[in-house]
mmCIF file of C-alpha atoms and ligand atoms in Angstrom:
data_model
loop_
_atom_site.group_PDB
_atom_site.id
_atom_site.type_symbol
_atom_site.label_atom_id
_atom_site.label_comp_id
_atom_site.label_asym_id
_atom_site.label_seq_id
_atom_site.Cartn_x
_atom_site.Cartn_y
_atom_site.Cartn_z
ATOM 1 C CA UNK N 1 56.606 20.030 25.648
ATOM 2 C CA UNK N 2 56.561 17.003 28.943
ATOM 3 C CA UNK N 3 53.519 17.796 30.834
ATOM 4 C CA UNK N 4 55.263 18.248 34.875
ATOM 5 C CA UNK N 5 53.859 18.085 37.903
ATOM 6 C CA UNK N 6 55.604 19.629 41.304
ATOM 7 C CA UNK N 7 55.163 17.609 44.036
ATOM 8 C CA UNK N 8 55.342 20.120 47.105
ATOM 9 C CA UNK N 9 53.870 23.385 47.112
ATOM 10 C CA UNK N 10 56.598 24.818 50.215
ATOM 11 C CA UNK N 11 59.247 26.373 49.728
ATOM 12 C CA UNK N 12 61.788 23.970 47.903
ATOM 13 C CA UNK N 13 58.514 23.362 45.929
ATOM 14 C CA UNK N 14 58.794 26.961 44.920
ATOM 15 C CA UNK N 15 62.259 27.158 44.757
ATOM 16 C CA UNK N 16 61.582 23.936 42.194
ATOM 17 C CA UNK N 17 58.950 25.934 40.045
ATOM 18 C CA UNK N 18 61.818 28.554 39.474
ATOM 19 C CA UNK N 19 63.600 26.188 38.156
ATOM 20 C CA UNK N 20 61.352 24.977 35.690
ATOM 21 C CA UNK N 21 60.743 28.540 34.739
ATOM 22 C CA UNK N 22 64.354 29.171 33.605
ATOM 23 C CA UNK N 23 64.902 25.638 31.933
ATOM 24 C CA UNK N 24 61.541 26.474 29.841
ATOM 25 C CA UNK N 25 63.095 30.015 29.424
ATOM 26 C CA UNK N 26 66.100 28.508 27.715
ATOM 27 C CA UNK N 27 64.632 26.035 25.763
ATOM 28 C CA UNK N 28 60.505 25.435 26.272
ATOM 29 C CA UNK N 29 60.182 21.799 27.709
ATOM 30 C CA UNK N 30 57.876 21.485 30.267
ATOM 31 C CA UNK N 31 54.417 22.732 30.094
ATOM 32 C CA UNK N 32 53.468 22.692 34.017
ATOM 33 C CA UNK N 33 49.801 21.072 35.250
ATOM 34 C CA UNK N 34 50.245 22.525 38.278
ATOM 35 C CA UNK N 35 51.283 21.091 41.652
ATOM 36 C CA UNK N 36 50.211 18.357 44.473
ATOM 37 C CA UNK N 37 50.384 18.759 47.896
ATOM 38 C CA UNK N 38 48.278 17.278 50.661
ATOM 39 C CA UNK N 39 48.408 20.472 52.818
ATOM 40 C CA UNK N 40 46.873 22.994 52.361
ATOM 41 C CA UNK N 41 49.352 25.720 50.844
ATOM 42 C CA UNK N 42 48.841 29.527 49.838
ATOM 43 C CA UNK N 43 46.931 29.207 47.132
ATOM 44 C CA UNK N 44 47.635 33.520 46.470
ATOM 45 C CA UNK N 45 51.635 33.006 46.756
ATOM 46 C CA UNK N 46 51.336 30.155 44.028
ATOM 47 C CA UNK N 47 49.039 32.444 41.705
ATOM 48 C CA UNK N 48 52.109 34.756 41.896
ATOM 49 C CA UNK N 49 53.724 31.304 39.903
ATOM 50 C CA UNK N 50 50.961 30.948 37.414
ATOM 51 C CA UNK N 51 50.326 27.692 38.469
ATOM 52 C CA UNK N 52 47.385 25.642 40.410
ATOM 53 C CA UNK N 53 47.197 23.351 43.826
ATOM 54 C CA UNK N 54 45.588 20.191 41.397
ATOM 55 C CA UNK N 55 45.206 18.187 45.337
ATOM 56 C CA UNK N 56 46.708 15.899 46.882
ATOM 57 C CA UNK N 57 50.133 13.932 45.795
ATOM 58 C CA UNK N 58 47.848 11.066 45.684
ATOM 59 C CA UNK N 59 46.421 12.487 42.606
ATOM 60 C CA UNK N 60 49.571 11.561 41.006
ATOM 61 C CA UNK N 61 48.156 8.163 40.635
ATOM 62 C CA UNK N 62 46.103 9.331 37.632
ATOM 63 C CA UNK N 63 48.108 12.107 35.827
ATOM 64 C CA UNK N 64 49.341 11.330 32.504
ATOM 65 C CA UNK N 65 52.573 13.181 33.420
ATOM 66 C CA UNK N 66 55.762 13.503 34.501
ATOM 67 C CA UNK N 67 56.398 14.891 38.003
ATOM 68 C CA UNK N 68 59.616 16.018 40.681
ATOM 69 C CA UNK N 69 59.744 15.884 44.188
ATOM 70 C CA UNK N 70 59.694 19.408 45.881
ATOM 71 C CA UNK N 71 60.262 18.565 49.065
ATOM 72 C CA UNK N 72 63.299 18.608 51.307
ATOM 73 C CA UNK N 73 63.067 14.989 53.465
ATOM 74 C CA UNK N 74 64.629 12.393 51.635
ATOM 75 C CA UNK N 75 61.764 9.671 53.747
ATOM 76 C CA UNK N 76 59.031 11.985 52.064
ATOM 77 C CA UNK N 77 60.952 11.675 49.182
ATOM 78 C CA UNK N 78 61.769 8.386 49.368
ATOM 79 C CA UNK N 79 58.090 7.327 50.214
ATOM 80 C CA UNK N 80 56.437 8.999 46.836
ATOM 81 C CA UNK N 81 58.917 8.013 44.422
ATOM 82 C CA UNK N 82 58.603 4.321 45.640
ATOM 83 C CA UNK N 83 54.407 5.259 45.165
ATOM 84 C CA UNK N 84 55.147 7.080 41.993
ATOM 85 C CA UNK N 85 56.632 4.263 40.811
ATOM 86 C CA UNK N 86 54.033 1.856 41.953
ATOM 87 C CA UNK N 87 51.679 4.063 39.513
ATOM 88 C CA UNK N 88 54.225 3.912 36.534
ATOM 89 C CA UNK N 89 55.000 7.490 36.662
ATOM 90 C CA UNK N 90 58.614 8.511 35.464
ATOM 91 C CA UNK N 91 60.248 11.656 37.073
ATOM 92 C CA UNK N 92 62.126 13.977 35.310
ATOM 93 C CA UNK N 93 65.450 15.251 35.916
ATOM 94 C CA UNK N 94 65.845 19.059 36.721
ATOM 95 C CA UNK N 95 69.164 21.158 36.244
ATOM 96 C CA UNK N 96 69.222 24.829 35.967
ATOM 97 C CA UNK N 97 70.669 26.573 33.290
ATOM 98 C CA UNK N 98 73.210 28.626 35.251
ATOM 99 C CA UNK N 99 74.523 25.195 37.158
ATOM 100 C CA UNK N 100 77.628 23.738 36.302
ATOM 101 C CA UNK N 101 77.165 19.782 35.247
ATOM 102 C CA UNK N 102 80.569 18.185 33.888
ATOM 103 C CA UNK N 103 79.937 15.626 30.527
ATOM 104 C CA UNK N 104 81.154 12.310 33.128
ATOM 105 C CA UNK N 105 78.434 13.715 35.360
ATOM 106 C CA UNK N 106 75.586 11.114 35.687
ATOM 107 C CA UNK N 107 72.691 12.338 37.585
ATOM 108 C CA UNK N 108 69.601 9.473 39.048
ATOM 109 C CA UNK N 109 65.717 9.650 37.719
ATOM 110 C CA UNK N 110 64.485 12.402 39.527
ATOM 111 C CA UNK N 111 67.365 14.568 40.537
ATOM 112 C CA UNK N 112 67.673 18.114 40.687
ATOM 113 C CA UNK N 113 70.634 20.812 40.257
ATOM 114 C CA UNK N 114 69.810 24.242 41.110
ATOM 115 C CA UNK N 115 71.739 27.594 40.017
ATOM 116 C CA UNK N 116 75.001 28.067 40.618
ATOM 117 C CA UNK N 117 75.447 24.564 42.092
ATOM 118 C CA UNK N 118 78.632 23.119 40.939
ATOM 119 C CA UNK N 119 79.599 19.133 40.297
ATOM 120 C CA UNK N 120 82.550 18.406 38.159
ATOM 121 C CA UNK N 121 83.733 14.957 36.879
ATOM 122 C CA UNK N 122 83.047 11.545 37.296
ATOM 123 C CA UNK N 123 79.833 11.936 39.553
ATOM 124 C CA UNK N 124 77.066 9.683 39.525
ATOM 125 C CA UNK N 125 73.894 10.443 41.779
ATOM 126 C CA UNK N 126 71.040 8.453 42.823
ATOM 127 C CA UNK N 127 67.518 8.697 42.218
ATOM 128 C CA UNK N 128 65.628 12.011 43.744
ATOM 129 C CA UNK N 129 69.241 13.653 44.822
ATOM 130 C CA UNK N 130 69.078 17.732 45.140
ATOM 131 C CA UNK N 131 72.078 19.329 45.202
ATOM 132 C CA UNK N 132 70.543 22.947 45.914
ATOM 133 C CA UNK N 133 71.953 26.676 44.988
ATOM 134 C CA UNK N 134 75.506 26.809 45.067
ATOM 135 C CA UNK N 135 76.302 23.383 46.711
ATOM 136 C CA UNK N 136 79.432 22.225 44.893
ATOM 137 C CA UNK N 137 80.398 18.247 44.321
ATOM 138 C CA UNK N 138 83.987 17.081 43.206
ATOM 139 C CA UNK N 139 85.563 14.836 41.180
ATOM 140 C CA UNK N 140 84.519 10.830 41.479
ATOM 141 C CA UNK N 141 81.789 11.865 44.478
ATOM 142 C CA UNK N 142 78.547 9.755 44.554
ATOM 143 C CA UNK N 143 75.601 10.965 46.118
ATOM 144 C CA UNK N 144 72.940 8.150 46.823
ATOM 145 C CA UNK N 145 69.230 8.138 46.523
ATOM 146 C CA UNK N 146 67.467 10.895 48.153
ATOM 147 C CA UNK N 147 70.760 12.521 49.072
ATOM 148 C CA UNK N 148 70.420 16.481 50.097
ATOM 149 C CA UNK N 149 72.625 19.006 49.587
ATOM 150 C CA UNK N 150 71.573 21.898 51.810
ATOM 151 C CA UNK N 151 72.470 25.701 49.816
ATOM 152 C CA UNK N 152 76.595 26.216 49.506
ATOM 153 C CA UNK N 153 77.735 22.730 50.843
ATOM 154 C CA UNK N 154 80.598 21.655 50.049
ATOM 155 C CA UNK N 155 81.114 17.946 49.340
ATOM 156 C CA UNK N 156 85.072 16.925 48.365
ATOM 157 C CA UNK N 157 86.135 14.236 45.792
ATOM 158 C CA UNK N 158 85.713 10.938 46.271
ATOM 159 C CA UNK N 159 83.302 11.654 49.374
ATOM 160 C CA UNK N 160 80.364 8.920 49.428
ATOM 161 C CA UNK N 161 77.238 10.837 50.230
ATOM 162 C CA UNK N 162 74.663 7.820 51.946
ATOM 163 C CA UNK N 163 71.245 6.789 50.473
ATOM 164 C CA UNK N 164 68.762 9.397 51.988
ATOM 165 C CA UNK N 165 71.734 12.148 54.056
ATOM 166 C CA UNK N 166 70.984 15.398 54.176
ATOM 167 C CA UNK N 167 74.151 17.907 54.393
ATOM 168 C CA UNK N 168 73.664 21.177 56.044
ATOM 169 C CA UNK N 169 73.908 24.600 54.281
ATOM 170 C CA UNK N 170 77.736 25.457 54.124
ATOM 171 C CA UNK N 171 78.869 22.453 55.407
ATOM 172 C CA UNK N 172 81.933 20.538 54.274
ATOM 173 C CA UNK N 173 83.163 17.021 53.870
ATOM 174 C CA UNK N 174 86.568 16.183 53.913
ATOM 175 C CA UNK N 175 87.465 14.014 50.103
ATOM 176 C CA UNK N 176 87.468 9.926 50.384
ATOM 177 C CA UNK N 177 84.826 9.932 53.103
ATOM 178 C CA UNK N 178 81.534 8.447 53.816
ATOM 179 C CA UNK N 179 78.601 10.171 54.998
ATOM 180 C CA UNK N 180 76.425 6.735 56.518
ATOM 181 C CA UNK N 181 73.004 6.533 55.203
ATOM 182 C CA UNK N 182 70.455 8.835 56.542
ATOM 183 C CA UNK N 183 72.867 10.631 58.403
ATOM 184 C CA UNK N 184 72.192 14.703 59.263
ATOM 185 C CA UNK N 185 75.446 17.087 58.694
ATOM 186 C CA UNK N 186 74.306 20.636 60.827
ATOM 187 C CA UNK N 187 74.632 23.525 59.042
ATOM 188 C CA UNK N 188 78.420 24.485 58.998
ATOM 189 C CA UNK N 189 79.460 21.540 59.899
ATOM 190 C CA UNK N 190 83.278 20.337 58.771
ATOM 191 C CA UNK N 191 83.377 16.741 58.986
ATOM 192 C CA UNK N 192 86.906 15.331 58.811
ATOM 193 C CA UNK N 193 85.997 11.444 60.086
ATOM 194 C CA UNK N 194 83.545 9.025 58.461
ATOM 195 C CA UNK N 195 80.386 9.126 59.712
ATOM 196 C CA UNK N 196 78.052 6.177 60.693
ATOM 197 C CA UNK N 197 74.361 5.975 59.442
ATOM 198 C CA UNK N 198 71.878 8.041 60.720
ATOM 199 C CA UNK N 199 73.853 10.059 63.340
ATOM 200 C CA UNK N 200 73.245 14.402 63.444
ATOM 201 C CA UNK N 201 76.649 15.522 63.064
ATOM 202 C CA UNK N 202 77.618 19.222 63.950
ATOM 203 C CA UNK N 203 79.992 21.969 64.692
ATOM 204 C CA UNK N 204 84.140 21.941 63.765
ATOM 205 C CA UNK N 205 85.561 19.691 63.045
ATOM 206 C CA UNK N 206 81.906 17.866 63.186
ATOM 207 C CA UNK N 207 81.294 15.443 66.364
ATOM 208 C CA UNK N 208 77.843 13.035 66.699
ATOM 209 C CA UNK N 209 75.855 11.707 68.738
ATOM 210 C CA UNK N 210 75.102 7.896 68.614
ATOM 211 C CA UNK N 211 72.563 7.194 65.603
ATOM 212 C CA UNK N 212 69.032 7.852 66.317
ATOM 213 C CA UNK N 213 67.065 4.137 65.527
ATOM 214 C CA UNK N 214 63.975 5.938 65.585
ATOM 215 C CA UNK N 215 64.804 7.466 62.358
ATOM 216 C CA UNK N 216 65.101 4.315 60.890
ATOM 217 C CA UNK N 217 66.408 4.540 57.216
ATOM 218 C CA UNK N 218 66.335 1.186 56.609
HETATM 219 C C1 COA W 301 72.166 19.728 63.077
HETATM 220 C C2 COA W 301 70.048 20.336 62.639
HETATM 221 C C3 COA W 301 69.870 19.181 61.911
HETATM 222 C C4 COA W 301 70.175 19.923 64.550
HETATM 223 O O1 COA W 301 68.895 20.222 64.826
HETATM 224 P P1 COA W 301 67.945 20.017 66.220
HETATM 225 O O2 COA W 301 68.044 18.209 66.618
HETATM 226 O O3 COA W 301 66.267 20.690 65.821
HETATM 227 O O4 COA W 301 68.987 20.520 67.125
HETATM 228 P P2 COA W 301 68.683 21.472 68.212
HETATM 229 O O5 COA W 301 68.870 22.766 67.835
HETATM 230 O O6 COA W 301 67.399 20.926 69.078
HETATM 231 O O7 COA W 301 70.289 21.929 68.713
HETATM 232 C C5 COA W 301 70.601 20.549 69.642
HETATM 233 C C6 COA W 301 72.118 21.262 69.935
HETATM 234 O O8 COA W 301 72.877 21.434 68.538
HETATM 235 C C7 COA W 301 73.438 22.419 68.528
HETATM 236 N N1 COA W 301 73.413 22.501 67.118
HETATM 237 C C8 COA W 301 72.577 22.641 66.197
HETATM 238 N N2 COA W 301 72.974 22.483 65.432
HETATM 239 C C9 COA W 301 73.797 23.465 65.377
HETATM 240 C C10 COA W 301 74.685 23.483 64.110
HETATM 241 N N3 COA W 301 74.326 23.903 62.678
HETATM 242 N N4 COA W 301 76.483 23.770 64.501
HETATM 243 C C11 COA W 301 76.850 23.788 65.811
HETATM 244 N N5 COA W 301 75.867 23.581 66.766
HETATM 245 C C12 COA W 301 74.086 23.012 66.437
HETATM 246 C C13 COA W 301 72.941 23.587 68.948
HETATM 247 O O9 COA W 301 73.037 24.239 69.782
HETATM 248 C C14 COA W 301 72.528 22.584 70.811
HETATM 249 O O10 COA W 301 73.491 22.270 71.505
HETATM 250 P P3 COA W 301 73.313 22.099 73.352
HETATM 251 O O11 COA W 301 72.511 20.835 73.026
HETATM 252 O O12 COA W 301 74.292 21.959 73.542
HETATM 253 O O13 COA W 301 72.319 23.172 73.458
HETATM 254 C C15 COA W 301 70.105 21.486 62.607
HETATM 255 O O14 COA W 301 70.472 22.581 63.630
HETATM 256 C C16 COA W 301 70.914 21.913 61.282
HETATM 257 O O15 COA W 301 71.932 22.479 61.051
HETATM 258 N N6 COA W 301 69.939 21.636 59.649
HETATM 259 C C17 COA W 301 70.589 22.127 58.372
HETATM 260 C C18 COA W 301 70.234 23.178 58.688
HETATM 261 C C19 COA W 301 70.547 23.638 57.005
HETATM 262 O O16 COA W 301 71.286 23.392 56.244
HETATM 263 N N7 COA W 301 69.149 23.968 56.118
HETATM 264 C C20 COA W 301 69.303 24.355 55.145
HETATM 265 C C21 COA W 301 67.968 24.076 54.406
HETATM 266 S S1 COA W 301 67.487 24.815 52.880
#
């Protein structure tokens, strides 16, 4: 069994605990040491998962354990990944047993695929890409580092989701399009044109305001 810590004890971190439990149920794989979080997690709630709050994220420097990032923000995921890599830590790639991941799909280190998500064929993800519950990714897509597909997002074939981009719940990206790095697609939006980096796009069809420089993905 690999010793594993979940970084982030909020809602997404606890969802990943459920993914680990589901994986372990099929085949005992991970020994969960606990969760790391710089805040003050709800210890009573955590206790219902049978895990402890070990302390702040910086403890990862000294833990002989693999890790997975239970954090929604791509910016936070990138920062922690860089620190963890510097500390010599190696993430795990987690796939819920109820997800459908094709044989010709390559998931980058730290990537997570939640229950009922589907990634079909010839898809490549970068580091710590998160494909949430019931999101779908069509053939030949590229998901960059630290990308987030919220529950039910639909990425049509041969689309490219840039590093750090977030696709909101139930949003649709039409085939072959590129969503720029750090862009955010609002819940329920339908993207029918290329989206530049760092814009926030909403609506059907999706419209965006000018890029928001302070987001600073680069
Ligand atoms: C797009 C989004 C990031 C914008 O958040 P925000 O910057 O806080 O924006 P606000 O709520 O202040 O709304 C700004 C404007 O955009 C509109 N808007 C926001 N989200 C929208 C959406 N999903 N669809 C259509 N319009 C939306 C608001 O009505 C508002 O319009 P107005 O200026 O005419 O009043 C956010 O609403 C969103 O959809 N996030 C994704 C949520 C999600 O999928 N979560 C999954 C978690 S697991």
